[in-house]
Amino acid sequence: MRVRPISPERLVAELTERLLSAATEPSPAVAPADQPGRLRVAVDGPPAAAPQRLAESLVDPLRALGRPVLHVRAEDFLRPASIRFEQGRTNPDAYYESWTDEAGLRREALDPAGPGGSGRVLPSLWDAGTDRASRAAYVALPPGGVLLISGALLLGGGLPFDVAVHLALSPAALARRTDPELRWTLPAFARYADEVAPASFADVVVRADDPRHPALVEPDEPVD
């Protein structure tokens, strides 16, 4: 593997090109020739890597190229507090295993945007601030659209993504950049790295130890 330094602006440009290419490739998500399938993209990373910021930065470039885009945050698909905090408010195992309502995320966003889906996507399910249903209205994502889902711990659980982008931080950078109030989550990300190893299979891996100087992790070029 080789690591290629890249500017944040160029990273967005190359990811946009990659997603545009993936959206036009024939796949099971493509129905009739005149009905291109939708693309479901994970932008995965700990809060310290700001995956939502990268997802947001992709919205306008993709739209400028004619692709309808919807950005959904996984943190808007959390389970109720009674479930999240059943083992305490700062339990890293609960955070890792049961905070995100993966079934709801799949049912309300990923499946409708998938092959044969209606394209009727719910942008948020739960308001963690009020601990109530968000009452958001469904949004129509037309054929050829791109669904960006940003958040932490998204990969390895069977969620049906067509493209997975993983923002990787070294343990030292993760500890340094994590908000002090969220340091209790660090064991959850250590488990994720050990048990899931998202950097080993994600379609795009970005080293994000320094947000000003990201780098793409790429396979070595074959030697003739």
PDB file of C-alpha atoms in Angstrom:
ATOM      1  CA  MET A   1       0.000   0.000   0.000  1.00  0.00           C
ATOM      2  CA  ARG A   2       1.131   3.561  -0.605  1.00  0.00           C
ATOM      3  CA  VAL A   3       0.010   6.754   1.043  1.00  0.00           C
ATOM      4  CA  ARG A   4      -0.516   9.744  -1.230  1.00  0.00           C
ATOM      5  CA  PRO A   5      -0.751  13.189   0.417  1.00  0.00           C
ATOM      6  CA  ILE A   6      -3.555  15.290  -0.989  1.00  0.00           C
ATOM      7  CA  SER A   7      -5.073  18.686  -0.270  1.00  0.00           C
ATOM      8  CA  PRO A   8      -8.573  18.810   1.236  1.00  0.00           C
ATOM      9  CA  GLU A   9      -9.847  20.468  -1.948  1.00  0.00           C
ATOM     10  CA  ARG A  10      -8.321  17.826  -4.195  1.00  0.00           C
ATOM     11  CA  LEU A  11      -9.675  15.092  -1.942  1.00  0.00           C
ATOM     12  CA  VAL A  12     -13.209  16.379  -2.488  1.00  0.00           C
ATOM     13  CA  ALA A  13     -12.610  16.619  -6.239  1.00  0.00           C
ATOM     14  CA  GLU A  14     -11.249  13.065  -6.495  1.00  0.00           C
ATOM     15  CA  LEU A  15     -14.006  11.619  -4.326  1.00  0.00           C
ATOM     16  CA  THR A  16     -16.580  13.391  -6.471  1.00  0.00           C
ATOM     17  CA  GLU A  17     -15.043  11.852  -9.585  1.00  0.00           C
ATOM     18  CA  ARG A  18     -14.965   8.432  -7.923  1.00  0.00           C
ATOM     19  CA  LEU A  19     -18.618   8.609  -6.898  1.00  0.00           C
ATOM     20  CA  LEU A  20     -19.697   9.904 -10.274  1.00  0.00           C
ATOM     21  CA  SER A  21     -17.899   6.986 -11.917  1.00  0.00           C
ATOM     22  CA  ALA A  22     -19.453   4.489  -9.495  1.00  0.00           C
ATOM     23  CA  ALA A  23     -22.905   5.941 -10.114  1.00  0.00           C
ATOM     24  CA  THR A  24     -22.586   5.377 -13.864  1.00  0.00           C
ATOM     25  CA  GLU A  25     -21.187   1.843 -13.719  1.00  0.00           C
ATOM     26  CA  PRO A  26     -23.624  -0.967 -14.506  1.00  0.00           C
ATOM     27  CA  SER A  27     -24.671  -2.750 -11.336  1.00  0.00           C
ATOM     28  CA  PRO A  28     -27.625  -4.615  -9.808  1.00  0.00           C
ATOM     29  CA  ALA A  29     -28.852  -1.190  -8.714  1.00  0.00           C
ATOM     30  CA  VAL A  30     -29.417  -0.255 -12.348  1.00  0.00           C
ATOM     31  CA  ALA A  31     -32.849  -1.254 -13.572  1.00  0.00           C
ATOM     32  CA  PRO A  32     -33.780  -0.296 -17.134  1.00  0.00           C
ATOM     33  CA  ALA A  33     -31.123   1.477 -19.165  1.00  0.00           C
ATOM     34  CA  ASP A  34     -33.001   4.746 -18.861  1.00  0.00           C
ATOM     35  CA  GLN A  35     -33.418   4.384 -15.088  1.00  0.00           C
ATOM     36  CA  PRO A  36     -29.967   4.581 -13.472  1.00  0.00           C
ATOM     37  CA  GLY A  37     -29.715   3.222  -9.976  1.00  0.00           C
ATOM     38  CA  ARG A  38     -29.064   5.287  -6.884  1.00  0.00           C
ATOM     39  CA  LEU A  39     -25.709   5.165  -5.129  1.00  0.00           C
ATOM     40  CA  ARG A  40     -25.510   4.571  -1.361  1.00  0.00           C
ATOM     41  CA  VAL A  41     -22.295   5.937   0.113  1.00  0.00           C
ATOM     42  CA  ALA A  42     -20.935   5.581   3.641  1.00  0.00           C
ATOM     43  CA  VAL A  43     -18.652   8.331   4.905  1.00  0.00           C
ATOM     44  CA  ASP A  44     -17.409   6.576   8.011  1.00  0.00           C
ATOM     45  CA  GLY A  45     -15.204   7.923  10.747  1.00  0.00           C
ATOM     46  CA  PRO A  46     -15.093   8.934  14.405  1.00  0.00           C
ATOM     47  CA  PRO A  47     -16.445  12.354  15.393  1.00  0.00           C
ATOM     48  CA  ALA A  48     -12.842  13.594  15.619  1.00  0.00           C
ATOM     49  CA  ALA A  49     -12.490  13.020  11.862  1.00  0.00           C
ATOM     50  CA  ALA A  50     -15.684  14.990  11.110  1.00  0.00           C
ATOM     51  CA  PRO A  51     -17.192  12.594   8.554  1.00  0.00           C
ATOM     52  CA  GLN A  52     -20.275  14.783   8.252  1.00  0.00           C
ATOM     53  CA  ARG A  53     -18.089  17.671   7.095  1.00  0.00           C
ATOM     54  CA  LEU A  54     -16.604  15.610   4.284  1.00  0.00           C
ATOM     55  CA  ALA A  55     -20.058  14.374   3.265  1.00  0.00           C
ATOM     56  CA  GLU A  56     -21.382  17.938   3.223  1.00  0.00           C
ATOM     57  CA  SER A  57     -18.460  19.031   1.045  1.00  0.00           C
ATOM     58  CA  LEU A  58     -19.460  16.463  -1.606  1.00  0.00           C
ATOM     59  CA  VAL A  59     -23.051  17.635  -1.958  1.00  0.00           C
ATOM     60  CA  ASP A  60     -22.586  20.742  -4.113  1.00  0.00           C
ATOM     61  CA  PRO A  61     -19.956  19.250  -6.490  1.00  0.00           C
ATOM     62  CA  LEU A  62     -22.154  16.218  -7.175  1.00  0.00           C
ATOM     63  CA  ARG A  63     -25.213  18.399  -7.734  1.00  0.00           C
ATOM     64  CA  ALA A  64     -23.211  20.608 -10.074  1.00  0.00           C
ATOM     65  CA  LEU A  65     -22.567  17.498 -12.160  1.00  0.00           C
ATOM     66  CA  GLY A  66     -26.253  16.731 -12.368  1.00  0.00           C
ATOM     67  CA  ARG A  67     -26.614  14.221  -9.546  1.00  0.00           C
ATOM     68  CA  PRO A  68     -29.415  14.632  -6.998  1.00  0.00           C
ATOM     69  CA  VAL A  69     -27.865  14.238  -3.539  1.00  0.00           C
ATOM     70  CA  LEU A  70     -29.225  13.641  -0.057  1.00  0.00           C
ATOM     71  CA  HIS A  71     -26.958  13.732   2.999  1.00  0.00           C
ATOM     72  CA  VAL A  72     -28.184  11.764   6.019  1.00  0.00           C
ATOM     73  CA  ARG A  73     -26.388  11.793   9.369  1.00  0.00           C
ATOM     74  CA  ALA A  74     -26.292   8.537  11.309  1.00  0.00           C
ATOM     75  CA  GLU A  75     -26.580  10.547  14.519  1.00  0.00           C
ATOM     76  CA  ASP A  76     -30.140  11.348  13.437  1.00  0.00           C
ATOM     77  CA  PHE A  77     -30.875   7.619  13.597  1.00  0.00           C
ATOM     78  CA  LEU A  78     -29.981   6.955  17.214  1.00  0.00           C
ATOM     79  CA  ARG A  79     -32.029   4.712  19.464  1.00  0.00           C
ATOM     80  CA  PRO A  80     -34.051   6.264  22.316  1.00  0.00           C
ATOM     81  CA  ALA A  81     -32.136   7.281  25.437  1.00  0.00           C
ATOM     82  CA  SER A  82     -33.767   4.481  27.425  1.00  0.00           C
ATOM     83  CA  ILE A  83     -31.904   2.010  25.207  1.00  0.00           C
ATOM     84  CA  ARG A  84     -28.680   3.954  24.626  1.00  0.00           C
ATOM     85  CA  PHE A  85     -28.144   4.681  28.307  1.00  0.00           C
ATOM     86  CA  GLU A  86     -29.370   1.386  29.724  1.00  0.00           C
ATOM     87  CA  GLN A  87     -25.791   0.573  30.812  1.00  0.00           C
ATOM     88  CA  GLY A  88     -24.927   4.166  31.683  1.00  0.00           C
ATOM     89  CA  ARG A  89     -24.312   7.307  29.671  1.00  0.00           C
ATOM     90  CA  THR A  90     -20.622   6.627  29.062  1.00  0.00           C
ATOM     91  CA  ASN A  91     -20.480   2.902  28.366  1.00  0.00           C
ATOM     92  CA  PRO A  92     -18.200   2.323  25.342  1.00  0.00           C
ATOM     93  CA  ASP A  93     -19.580  -1.161  24.654  1.00  0.00           C
ATOM     94  CA  ALA A  94     -23.142   0.170  24.469  1.00  0.00           C
ATOM     95  CA  TYR A  95     -21.927   2.982  22.193  1.00  0.00           C
ATOM     96  CA  TYR A  96     -20.283   0.424  19.936  1.00  0.00           C
ATOM     97  CA  GLU A  97     -23.086  -2.123  19.904  1.00  0.00           C
ATOM     98  CA  SER A  98     -26.416  -0.378  20.271  1.00  0.00           C
ATOM     99  CA  TRP A  99     -26.474   3.391  19.953  1.00  0.00           C
ATOM    100  CA  THR A 100     -27.271   3.595  16.237  1.00  0.00           C
ATOM    101  CA  ASP A 101     -30.626   2.285  15.051  1.00  0.00           C
ATOM    102  CA  GLU A 102     -29.167   0.317  12.156  1.00  0.00           C
ATOM    103  CA  ALA A 103     -32.491  -1.363  11.388  1.00  0.00           C
ATOM    104  CA  GLY A 104     -34.176   2.035  11.112  1.00  0.00           C
ATOM    105  CA  LEU A 105     -31.351   3.421   8.988  1.00  0.00           C
ATOM    106  CA  ARG A 106     -31.661   0.497   6.639  1.00  0.00           C
ATOM    107  CA  ARG A 107     -35.461   0.516   6.528  1.00  0.00           C
ATOM    108  CA  GLU A 108     -35.947   4.260   6.112  1.00  0.00           C
ATOM    109  CA  ALA A 109     -32.911   5.262   4.042  1.00  0.00           C
ATOM    110  CA  LEU A 110     -30.711   2.528   2.598  1.00  0.00           C
ATOM    111  CA  ASP A 111     -33.340   0.100   1.355  1.00  0.00           C
ATOM    112  CA  PRO A 112     -35.513   2.773  -0.313  1.00  0.00           C
ATOM    113  CA  ALA A 113     -32.370   4.044  -2.089  1.00  0.00           C
ATOM    114  CA  GLY A 114     -31.319   0.543  -3.104  1.00  0.00           C
ATOM    115  CA  PRO A 115     -32.206  -1.724  -6.033  1.00  0.00           C
ATOM    116  CA  GLY A 116     -35.951  -1.743  -6.552  1.00  0.00           C
ATOM    117  CA  GLY A 117     -36.431   0.830  -3.792  1.00  0.00           C
ATOM    118  CA  SER A 118     -39.023   3.567  -3.898  1.00  0.00           C
ATOM    119  CA  GLY A 119     -36.483   6.398  -3.514  1.00  0.00           C
ATOM    120  CA  ARG A 120     -38.602   7.724  -0.638  1.00  0.00           C
ATOM    121  CA  VAL A 121     -35.969   8.400   2.021  1.00  0.00           C
ATOM    122  CA  LEU A 122     -36.419   9.617   5.575  1.00  0.00           C
ATOM    123  CA  PRO A 123     -33.601  12.081   6.331  1.00  0.00           C
ATOM    124  CA  SER A 124     -33.873  11.696  10.113  1.00  0.00           C
ATOM    125  CA  LEU A 125     -35.681   9.361  12.475  1.00  0.00           C
ATOM    126  CA  TRP A 126     -34.845  10.438  16.011  1.00  0.00           C
ATOM    127  CA  ASP A 127     -34.042  13.763  17.690  1.00  0.00           C
ATOM    128  CA  ALA A 128     -31.555  12.864  20.402  1.00  0.00           C
ATOM    129  CA  GLY A 129     -31.881  16.331  21.943  1.00  0.00           C
ATOM    130  CA  THR A 130     -35.579  15.965  22.710  1.00  0.00           C
ATOM    131  CA  ASP A 131     -35.464  12.150  22.766  1.00  0.00           C
ATOM    132  CA  ARG A 132     -38.449  12.004  20.461  1.00  0.00           C
ATOM    133  CA  ALA A 133     -39.170  11.063  16.882  1.00  0.00           C
ATOM    134  CA  SER A 134     -37.919  13.809  14.585  1.00  0.00           C
ATOM    135  CA  ARG A 135     -41.163  13.857  12.568  1.00  0.00           C
ATOM    136  CA  ALA A 136     -39.136  14.629   9.451  1.00  0.00           C
ATOM    137  CA  ALA A 137     -40.857  14.454   6.090  1.00  0.00           C
ATOM    138  CA  TYR A 138     -39.804  11.889   3.519  1.00  0.00           C
ATOM    139  CA  VAL A 139     -37.636  13.131   0.661  1.00  0.00           C
ATOM    140  CA  ALA A 140     -37.772  11.751  -2.881  1.00  0.00           C
ATOM    141  CA  LEU A 141     -34.337  10.742  -4.167  1.00  0.00           C
ATOM    142  CA  PRO A 142     -34.748  10.244  -7.923  1.00  0.00           C
ATOM    143  CA  PRO A 143     -33.018   7.558 -10.002  1.00  0.00           C
ATOM    144  CA  GLY A 144     -29.360   8.441 -10.451  1.00  0.00           C
ATOM    145  CA  GLY A 145     -29.277  10.116  -7.054  1.00  0.00           C
ATOM    146  CA  VAL A 146     -26.576   9.756  -4.418  1.00  0.00           C
ATOM    147  CA  LEU A 147     -27.344   9.025  -0.779  1.00  0.00           C
ATOM    148  CA  LEU A 148     -24.488  10.087   1.517  1.00  0.00           C
ATOM    149  CA  ILE A 149     -24.635   8.664   5.033  1.00  0.00           C
ATOM    150  CA  SER A 150     -22.063  10.054   7.437  1.00  0.00           C
ATOM    151  CA  GLY A 151     -21.240   8.869  10.912  1.00  0.00           C
ATOM    152  CA  ALA A 152     -19.221   6.589  13.135  1.00  0.00           C
ATOM    153  CA  LEU A 153     -19.027   2.786  13.237  1.00  0.00           C
ATOM    154  CA  LEU A 154     -20.997   2.383  10.013  1.00  0.00           C
ATOM    155  CA  LEU A 155     -19.089  -0.479   8.423  1.00  0.00           C
ATOM    156  CA  GLY A 156     -18.934  -4.178   9.150  1.00  0.00           C
ATOM    157  CA  GLY A 157     -22.502  -4.509  10.423  1.00  0.00           C
ATOM    158  CA  GLY A 158     -24.103  -5.533   7.152  1.00  0.00           C
ATOM    159  CA  LEU A 159     -25.538  -2.165   6.135  1.00  0.00           C
ATOM    160  CA  PRO A 160     -25.886  -2.165   2.327  1.00  0.00           C
ATOM    161  CA  PHE A 161     -23.531   0.496   1.044  1.00  0.00           C
ATOM    162  CA  ASP A 162     -22.397   0.619  -2.581  1.00  0.00           C
ATOM    163  CA  VAL A 163     -19.287   2.672  -1.771  1.00  0.00           C
ATOM    164  CA  ALA A 164     -17.565   2.925   1.608  1.00  0.00           C
ATOM    165  CA  VAL A 165     -15.269   5.831   2.455  1.00  0.00           C
ATOM    166  CA  HIS A 166     -13.404   5.434   5.746  1.00  0.00           C
ATOM    167  CA  LEU A 167     -11.596   8.236   7.560  1.00  0.00           C
ATOM    168  CA  ALA A 168      -8.765   6.620   9.504  1.00  0.00           C
ATOM    169  CA  LEU A 169      -6.971   8.144  12.470  1.00  0.00           C
ATOM    170  CA  SER A 170      -4.019   6.667  14.310  1.00  0.00           C
ATOM    171  CA  PRO A 171      -4.758   5.859  17.973  1.00  0.00           C
ATOM    172  CA  ALA A 172      -2.618   8.798  19.064  1.00  0.00           C
ATOM    173  CA  ALA A 173      -4.348  11.245  16.719  1.00  0.00           C
ATOM    174  CA  LEU A 174      -7.759   9.915  17.693  1.00  0.00           C
ATOM    175  CA  ALA A 175      -6.997  10.415  21.391  1.00  0.00           C
ATOM    176  CA  ARG A 176      -5.544  13.868  20.760  1.00  0.00           C
ATOM    177  CA  ARG A 177      -8.397  15.125  18.600  1.00  0.00           C
ATOM    178  CA  THR A 178     -11.330  13.603  20.473  1.00  0.00           C
ATOM    179  CA  ASP A 179     -13.300  16.065  22.558  1.00  0.00           C
ATOM    180  CA  PRO A 180     -12.519  15.493  26.269  1.00  0.00           C
ATOM    181  CA  GLU A 181     -16.207  14.863  26.899  1.00  0.00           C
ATOM    182  CA  LEU A 182     -16.118  12.013  24.376  1.00  0.00           C
ATOM    183  CA  ARG A 183     -12.904  10.324  25.454  1.00  0.00           C
ATOM    184  CA  TRP A 184     -14.965   7.554  26.995  1.00  0.00           C
ATOM    185  CA  THR A 185     -15.759   6.416  23.413  1.00  0.00           C
ATOM    186  CA  LEU A 186     -12.105   5.643  22.611  1.00  0.00           C
ATOM    187  CA  PRO A 187     -12.360   1.946  23.638  1.00  0.00           C
ATOM    188  CA  ALA A 188     -15.272   1.586  21.210  1.00  0.00           C
ATOM    189  CA  PHE A 189     -13.118   2.783  18.325  1.00  0.00           C
ATOM    190  CA  ALA A 190     -10.299   0.484  19.436  1.00  0.00           C
ATOM    191  CA  ARG A 191     -12.776  -2.422  19.227  1.00  0.00           C
ATOM    192  CA  TYR A 192     -13.933  -1.230  15.819  1.00  0.00           C
ATOM    193  CA  ALA A 193     -10.365  -1.143  14.504  1.00  0.00           C
ATOM    194  CA  ASP A 194      -9.628  -4.576  15.943  1.00  0.00           C
ATOM    195  CA  GLU A 195     -12.867  -6.438  15.194  1.00  0.00           C
ATOM    196  CA  VAL A 196     -14.006  -4.779  11.974  1.00  0.00           C
ATOM    197  CA  ALA A 197     -10.764  -3.316  10.556  1.00  0.00           C
ATOM    198  CA  PRO A 198     -12.650  -0.968   8.199  1.00  0.00           C
ATOM    199  CA  ALA A 199      -9.441   0.295   6.599  1.00  0.00           C
ATOM    200  CA  SER A 200      -8.828  -3.208   5.264  1.00  0.00           C
ATOM    201  CA  PHE A 201     -11.917  -3.297   3.036  1.00  0.00           C
ATOM    202  CA  ALA A 202     -13.332   0.209   2.556  1.00  0.00           C
ATOM    203  CA  ASP A 203     -13.378   1.341  -1.082  1.00  0.00           C
ATOM    204  CA  VAL A 204     -11.632   4.593  -0.166  1.00  0.00           C
ATOM    205  CA  VAL A 205      -9.409   5.055   2.881  1.00  0.00           C
ATOM    206  CA  VAL A 206      -8.350   8.541   3.912  1.00  0.00           C
ATOM    207  CA  ARG A 207      -5.751   9.111   6.578  1.00  0.00           C
ATOM    208  CA  ALA A 208      -7.062  12.071   8.506  1.00  0.00           C
ATOM    209  CA  ASP A 209      -4.646  12.538  11.402  1.00  0.00           C
ATOM    210  CA  ASP A 210      -4.255  16.176  10.337  1.00  0.00           C
ATOM    211  CA  PRO A 211      -7.416  17.567   8.695  1.00  0.00           C
ATOM    212  CA  ARG A 212      -5.294  20.150   6.852  1.00  0.00           C
ATOM    213  CA  HIS A 213      -3.135  17.437   5.295  1.00  0.00           C
ATOM    214  CA  PRO A 214      -5.151  14.297   4.498  1.00  0.00           C
ATOM    215  CA  ALA A 215      -3.739  11.402   2.517  1.00  0.00           C
ATOM    216  CA  LEU A 216      -5.245   8.667   0.381  1.00  0.00           C
ATOM    217  CA  VAL A 217      -4.245   5.074   1.044  1.00  0.00           C
ATOM    218  CA  GLU A 218      -3.899   3.297  -2.288  1.00  0.00           C
ATOM    219  CA  PRO A 219      -2.794  -0.173  -3.406  1.00  0.00           C
ATOM    220  CA  ASP A 220       0.698  -0.436  -4.775  1.00  0.00           C
ATOM    221  CA  GLU A 221       0.966  -0.245  -8.541  1.00  0.00           C
ATOM    222  CA  PRO A 222       1.813  -3.620 -10.113  1.00  0.00           C
ATOM    223  CA  VAL A 223       5.419  -4.098 -11.166  1.00  0.00           C
ATOM    224  CA  ASP A 224       5.980  -5.399 -14.681  1.00  0.00           C
TER     225      ASP A 224
END
